[in-house]
Structures are given as C-alpha cells and as structure tokens.
PDB file of C-alpha atoms in Angstrom:
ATOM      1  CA  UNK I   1     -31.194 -55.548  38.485  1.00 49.00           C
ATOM      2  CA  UNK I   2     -28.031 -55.101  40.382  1.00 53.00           C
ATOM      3  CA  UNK I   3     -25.700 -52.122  40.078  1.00 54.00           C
ATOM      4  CA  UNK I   4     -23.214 -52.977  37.640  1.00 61.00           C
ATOM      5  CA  UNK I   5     -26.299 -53.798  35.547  1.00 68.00           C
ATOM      6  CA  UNK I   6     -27.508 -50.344  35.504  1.00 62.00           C
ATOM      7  CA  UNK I   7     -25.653 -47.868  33.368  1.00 70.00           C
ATOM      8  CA  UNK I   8     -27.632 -44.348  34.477  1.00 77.00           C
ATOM      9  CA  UNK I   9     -28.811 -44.401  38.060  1.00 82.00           C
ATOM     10  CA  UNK I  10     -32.237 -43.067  38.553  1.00 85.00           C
ATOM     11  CA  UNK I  11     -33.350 -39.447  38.114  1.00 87.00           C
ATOM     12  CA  UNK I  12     -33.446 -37.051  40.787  1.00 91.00           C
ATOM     13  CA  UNK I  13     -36.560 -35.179  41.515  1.00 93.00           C
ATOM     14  CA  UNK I  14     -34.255 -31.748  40.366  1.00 93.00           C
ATOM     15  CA  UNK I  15     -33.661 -33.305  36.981  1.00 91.00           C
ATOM     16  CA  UNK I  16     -37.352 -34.314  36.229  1.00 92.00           C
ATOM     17  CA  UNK I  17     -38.395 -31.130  37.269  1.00 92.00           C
ATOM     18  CA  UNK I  18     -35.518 -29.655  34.512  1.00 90.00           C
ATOM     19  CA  UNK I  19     -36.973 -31.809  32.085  1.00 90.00           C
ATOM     20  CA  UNK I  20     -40.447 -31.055  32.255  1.00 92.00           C
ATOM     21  CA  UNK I  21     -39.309 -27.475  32.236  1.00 90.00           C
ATOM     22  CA  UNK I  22     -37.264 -27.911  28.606  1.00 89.00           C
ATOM     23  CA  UNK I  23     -40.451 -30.058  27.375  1.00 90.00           C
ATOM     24  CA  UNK I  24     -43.027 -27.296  28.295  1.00 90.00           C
ATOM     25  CA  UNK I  25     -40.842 -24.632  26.908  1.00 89.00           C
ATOM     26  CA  UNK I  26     -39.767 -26.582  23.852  1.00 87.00           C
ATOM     27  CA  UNK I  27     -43.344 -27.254  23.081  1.00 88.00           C
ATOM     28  CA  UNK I  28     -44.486 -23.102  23.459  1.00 85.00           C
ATOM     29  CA  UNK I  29     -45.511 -23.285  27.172  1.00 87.00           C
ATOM     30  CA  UNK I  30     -43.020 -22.033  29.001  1.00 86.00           C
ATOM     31  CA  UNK I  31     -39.475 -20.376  29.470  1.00 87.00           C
ATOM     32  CA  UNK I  32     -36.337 -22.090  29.703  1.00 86.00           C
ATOM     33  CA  UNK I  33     -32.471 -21.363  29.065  1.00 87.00           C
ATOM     34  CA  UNK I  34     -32.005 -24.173  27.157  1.00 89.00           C
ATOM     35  CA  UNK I  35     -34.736 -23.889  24.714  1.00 88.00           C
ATOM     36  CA  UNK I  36     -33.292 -21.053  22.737  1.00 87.00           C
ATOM     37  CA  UNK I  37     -30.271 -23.033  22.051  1.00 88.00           C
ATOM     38  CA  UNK I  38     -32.421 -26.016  20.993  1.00 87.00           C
ATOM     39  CA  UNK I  39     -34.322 -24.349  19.187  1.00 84.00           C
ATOM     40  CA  UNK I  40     -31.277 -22.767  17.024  1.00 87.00           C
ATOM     41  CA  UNK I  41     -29.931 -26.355  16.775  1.00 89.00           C
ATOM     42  CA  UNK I  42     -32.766 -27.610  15.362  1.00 86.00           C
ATOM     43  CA  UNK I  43     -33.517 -24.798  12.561  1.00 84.00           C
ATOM     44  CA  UNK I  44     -29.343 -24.967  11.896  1.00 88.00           C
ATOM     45  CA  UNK I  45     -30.128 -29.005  11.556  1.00 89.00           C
ATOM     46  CA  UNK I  46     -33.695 -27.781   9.253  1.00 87.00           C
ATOM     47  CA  UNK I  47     -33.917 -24.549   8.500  1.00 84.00           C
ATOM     48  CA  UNK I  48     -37.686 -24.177   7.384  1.00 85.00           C
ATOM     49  CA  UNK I  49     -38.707 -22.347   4.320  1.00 89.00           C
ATOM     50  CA  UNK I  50     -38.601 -18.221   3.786  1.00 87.00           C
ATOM     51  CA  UNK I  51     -40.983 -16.327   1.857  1.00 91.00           C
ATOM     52  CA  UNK I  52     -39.691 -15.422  -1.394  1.00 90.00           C
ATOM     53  CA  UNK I  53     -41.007 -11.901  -0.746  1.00 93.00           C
ATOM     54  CA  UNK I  54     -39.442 -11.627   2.702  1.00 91.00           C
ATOM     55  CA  UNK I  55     -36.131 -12.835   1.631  1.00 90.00           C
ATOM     56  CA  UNK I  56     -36.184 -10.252  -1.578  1.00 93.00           C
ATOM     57  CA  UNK I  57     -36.717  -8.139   1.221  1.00 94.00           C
ATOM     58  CA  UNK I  58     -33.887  -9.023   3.706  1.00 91.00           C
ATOM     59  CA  UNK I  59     -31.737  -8.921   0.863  1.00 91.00           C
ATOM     60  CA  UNK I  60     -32.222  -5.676  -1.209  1.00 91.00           C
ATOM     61  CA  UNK I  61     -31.804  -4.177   2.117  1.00 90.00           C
ATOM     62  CA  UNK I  62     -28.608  -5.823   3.014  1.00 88.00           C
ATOM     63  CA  UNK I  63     -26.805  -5.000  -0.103  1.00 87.00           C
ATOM     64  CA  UNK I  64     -28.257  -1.685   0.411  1.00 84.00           C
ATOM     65  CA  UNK I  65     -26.504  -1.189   3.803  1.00 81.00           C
ATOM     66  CA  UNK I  66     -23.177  -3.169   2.485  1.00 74.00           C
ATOM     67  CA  UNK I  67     -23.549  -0.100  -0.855  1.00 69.00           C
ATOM     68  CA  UNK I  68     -23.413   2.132   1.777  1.00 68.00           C
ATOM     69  CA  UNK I  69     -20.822   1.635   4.237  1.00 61.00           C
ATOM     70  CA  UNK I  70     -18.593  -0.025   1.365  1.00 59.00           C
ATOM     71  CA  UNK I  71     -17.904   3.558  -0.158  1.00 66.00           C
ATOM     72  CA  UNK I  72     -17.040   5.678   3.343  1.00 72.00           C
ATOM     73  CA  UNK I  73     -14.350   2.651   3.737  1.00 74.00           C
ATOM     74  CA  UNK I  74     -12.832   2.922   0.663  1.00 76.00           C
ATOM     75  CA  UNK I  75     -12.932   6.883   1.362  1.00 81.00           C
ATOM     76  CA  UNK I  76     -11.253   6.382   5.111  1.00 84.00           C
ATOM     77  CA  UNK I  77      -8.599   3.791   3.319  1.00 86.00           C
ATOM     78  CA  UNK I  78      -7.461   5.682   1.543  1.00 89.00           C
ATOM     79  CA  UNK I  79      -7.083   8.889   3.393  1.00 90.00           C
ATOM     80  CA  UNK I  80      -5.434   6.967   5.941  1.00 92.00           C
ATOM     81  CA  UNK I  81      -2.911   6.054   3.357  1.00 93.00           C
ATOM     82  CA  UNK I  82      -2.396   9.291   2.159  1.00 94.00           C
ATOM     83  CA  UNK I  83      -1.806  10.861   5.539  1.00 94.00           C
ATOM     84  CA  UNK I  84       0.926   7.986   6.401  1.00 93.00           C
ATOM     85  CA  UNK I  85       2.610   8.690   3.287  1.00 94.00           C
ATOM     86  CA  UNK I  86       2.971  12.543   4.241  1.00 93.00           C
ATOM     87  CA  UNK I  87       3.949  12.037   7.355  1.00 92.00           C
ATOM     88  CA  UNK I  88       6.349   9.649   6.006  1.00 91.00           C
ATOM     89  CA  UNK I  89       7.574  11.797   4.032  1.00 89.00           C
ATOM     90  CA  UNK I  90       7.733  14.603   6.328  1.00 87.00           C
ATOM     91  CA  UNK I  91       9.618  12.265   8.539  1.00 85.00           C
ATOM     92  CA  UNK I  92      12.380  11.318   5.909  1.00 82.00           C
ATOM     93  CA  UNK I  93      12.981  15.435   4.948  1.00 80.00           C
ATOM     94  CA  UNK I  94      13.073  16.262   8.426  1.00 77.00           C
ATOM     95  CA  UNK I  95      15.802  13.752   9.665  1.00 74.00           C
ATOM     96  CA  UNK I  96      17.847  13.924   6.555  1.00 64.00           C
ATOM     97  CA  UNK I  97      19.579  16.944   7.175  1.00 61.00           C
ATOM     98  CA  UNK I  98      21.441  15.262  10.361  1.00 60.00           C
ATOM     99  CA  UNK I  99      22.043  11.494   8.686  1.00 59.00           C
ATOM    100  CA  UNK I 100      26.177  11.599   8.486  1.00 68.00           C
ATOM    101  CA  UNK I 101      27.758  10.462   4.438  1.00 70.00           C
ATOM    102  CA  UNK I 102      28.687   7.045   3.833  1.00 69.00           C
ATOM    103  CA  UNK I 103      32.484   6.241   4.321  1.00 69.00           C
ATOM    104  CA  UNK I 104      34.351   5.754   1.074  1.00 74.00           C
ATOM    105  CA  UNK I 105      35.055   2.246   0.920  1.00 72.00           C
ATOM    106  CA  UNK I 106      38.308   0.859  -0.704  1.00 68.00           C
ATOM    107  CA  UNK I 107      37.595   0.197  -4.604  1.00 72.00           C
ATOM    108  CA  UNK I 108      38.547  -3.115  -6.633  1.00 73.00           C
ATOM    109  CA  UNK I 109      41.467  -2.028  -8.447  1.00 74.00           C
ATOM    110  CA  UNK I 110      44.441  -3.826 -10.583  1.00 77.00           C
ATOM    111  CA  UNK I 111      47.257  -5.626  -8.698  1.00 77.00           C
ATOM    112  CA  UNK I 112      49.657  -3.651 -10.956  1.00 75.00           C
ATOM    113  CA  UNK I 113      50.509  -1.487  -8.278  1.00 77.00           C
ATOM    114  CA  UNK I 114      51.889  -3.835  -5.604  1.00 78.00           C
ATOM    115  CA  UNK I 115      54.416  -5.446  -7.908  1.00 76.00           C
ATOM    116  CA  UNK I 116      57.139  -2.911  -9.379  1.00 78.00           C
ATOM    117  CA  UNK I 117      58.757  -5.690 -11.992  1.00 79.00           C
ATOM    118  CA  UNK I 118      57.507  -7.631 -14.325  1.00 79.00           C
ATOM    119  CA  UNK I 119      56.774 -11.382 -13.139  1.00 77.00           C
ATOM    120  CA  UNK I 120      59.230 -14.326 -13.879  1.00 78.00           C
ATOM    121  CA  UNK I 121      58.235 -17.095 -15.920  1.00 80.00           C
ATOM    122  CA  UNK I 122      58.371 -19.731 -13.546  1.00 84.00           C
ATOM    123  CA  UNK I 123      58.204 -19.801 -10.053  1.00 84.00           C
ATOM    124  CA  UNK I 124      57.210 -17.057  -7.314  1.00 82.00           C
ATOM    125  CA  UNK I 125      53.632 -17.744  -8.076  1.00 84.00           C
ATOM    126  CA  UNK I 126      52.751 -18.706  -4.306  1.00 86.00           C
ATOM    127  CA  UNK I 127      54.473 -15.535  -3.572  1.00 86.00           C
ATOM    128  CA  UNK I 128      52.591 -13.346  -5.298  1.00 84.00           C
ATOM    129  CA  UNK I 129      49.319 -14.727  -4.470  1.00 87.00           C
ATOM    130  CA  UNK I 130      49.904 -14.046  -1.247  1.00 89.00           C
ATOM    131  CA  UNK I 131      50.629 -10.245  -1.465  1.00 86.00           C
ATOM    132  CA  UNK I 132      47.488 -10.078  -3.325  1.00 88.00           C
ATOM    133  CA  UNK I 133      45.582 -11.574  -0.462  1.00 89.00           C
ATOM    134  CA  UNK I 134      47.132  -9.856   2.172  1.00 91.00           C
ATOM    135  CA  UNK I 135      46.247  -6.648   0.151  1.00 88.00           C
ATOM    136  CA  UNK I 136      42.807  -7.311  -0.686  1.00 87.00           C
ATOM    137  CA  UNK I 137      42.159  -8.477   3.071  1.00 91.00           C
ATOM    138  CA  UNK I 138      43.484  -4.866   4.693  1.00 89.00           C
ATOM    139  CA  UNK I 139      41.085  -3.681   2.361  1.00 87.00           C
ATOM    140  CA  UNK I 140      37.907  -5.607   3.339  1.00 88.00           C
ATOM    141  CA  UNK I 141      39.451  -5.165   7.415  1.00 89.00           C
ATOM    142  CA  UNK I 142      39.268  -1.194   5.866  1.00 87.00           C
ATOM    143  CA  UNK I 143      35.985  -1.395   4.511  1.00 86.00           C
ATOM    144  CA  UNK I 144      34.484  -2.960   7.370  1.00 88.00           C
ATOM    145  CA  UNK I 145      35.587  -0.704   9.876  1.00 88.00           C
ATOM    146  CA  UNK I 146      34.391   2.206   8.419  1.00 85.00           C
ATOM    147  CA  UNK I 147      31.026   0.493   7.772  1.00 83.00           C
ATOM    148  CA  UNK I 148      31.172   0.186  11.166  1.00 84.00           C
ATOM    149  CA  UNK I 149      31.754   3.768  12.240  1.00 80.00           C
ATOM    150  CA  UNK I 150      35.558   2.821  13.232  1.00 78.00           C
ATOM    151  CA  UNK I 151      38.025   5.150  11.893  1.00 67.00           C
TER     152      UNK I 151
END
C-alpha cells in the first residue's frame, strides 16, 4: 500500500501504550483519566436499572432537603423586600423636604382675550389664525423653559 492509500498512519508505541491503559481501566483493572468520562457516556447513553427501594430512598430525601431550604428562602425573600421598601421609603421622606415645586405652566385658555372686537364675517380669517398661533407658541416657548429650570 502506498501513502495516499493509507488514511491513518500507523500507531506509535505512546498511543498503544494509551490504549491498553483505557482498555485495562475500562474493563476494572486499572486507572485512567479517560475512563471516568467513558464511563459517564456510556450510563448517559444506558443508564442501568435502580432499585425501587434505593430510588424511594434518594427521593424522600431530596424533597426532604428541597422542604427545607424552600421555606428559609421564602423567609429571606421576603425580608429582603421588606427592608428595600423601608429604606425606600426612608429615602423618599428624607430627600423630599429639599425637592424645589413645579413651575406653573401656562394653562389652555379661550382666545377671547387676544381679540377686543367681534370678528367680521368675511375675511381676516388668516389673520387671526395667526395671532392665535403666535400666542399659543410663547406659551409652549414659556412652558418649556420653566420645565427646564429657565426663568
């Protein structure tokens, strides 16, 4: 067989030893670090059958232990909550006393009082319309300056 024939080259005298090693410890003999892991592959593969009594066992005294530590975290929970929710509070009364008012904002409010006569019957409409723009616009400029903190 020539080269390109052969897929694998031979085995070194390293990996035979290796091998025999994993064969020995797969079959009880022996130690090696890859045994564990075949070993959990193969019972994850084929997990062989429990005891019923061992497995009544394994689980009263799991749900025992979950019994247990399920009622101190529900305790911890919610005293954790509780002690957030003072301090919270605490927090809010505490800096309340310094937080500045609002500014009064401009209200919505009839145009009655930007036009002194009564209006014609025809014409002057674009007029108007444009004094109650310009009015309601220094109002909003108003409103957001003193959202803003700008007097």
């Amino acid at each position: 067989m020539s080269e390109i024939e052969r897929p694998t080259p031979d085995p070194t005298p390293e990996e035979v030893r290796e091998a025999q090693a994993l064969r020995e410890a797969l079959e009880g003999h022996g130690e090696h670090e890859l045994a564990e892991l075949a070993g959990a592959l193969k019972f994850a593969h084929d997990p062989p059958e429990i005891d019923p009594a061992l497995n009544e066992t394994l689980v009263r005294a799991a749900i025992a232990r979950a019994h247990r530590s399920g009622s101190r975290v529900v305790y911890v929970a919610f005293g954790a909550a509780t002690a957030l929710a003072l301090a919270a509070a605490v927090a809010l009364l505490v800096t309340r006393g310094g937080v500045e008012r609002a500014p009064e904002l401009a209200l919505s409010r009839s145009t009655q009082s930007l036009f002194d006569a009564p209006f014609p019957r025809q014409g002057g409409t674009s007029a108007r319309v444009d004094r109650i723009a310009e009015a309601r616009a220094r109002d909003y400029r108003a409103n957001l300056f003193a959202r803003m903190g700008v007097r």
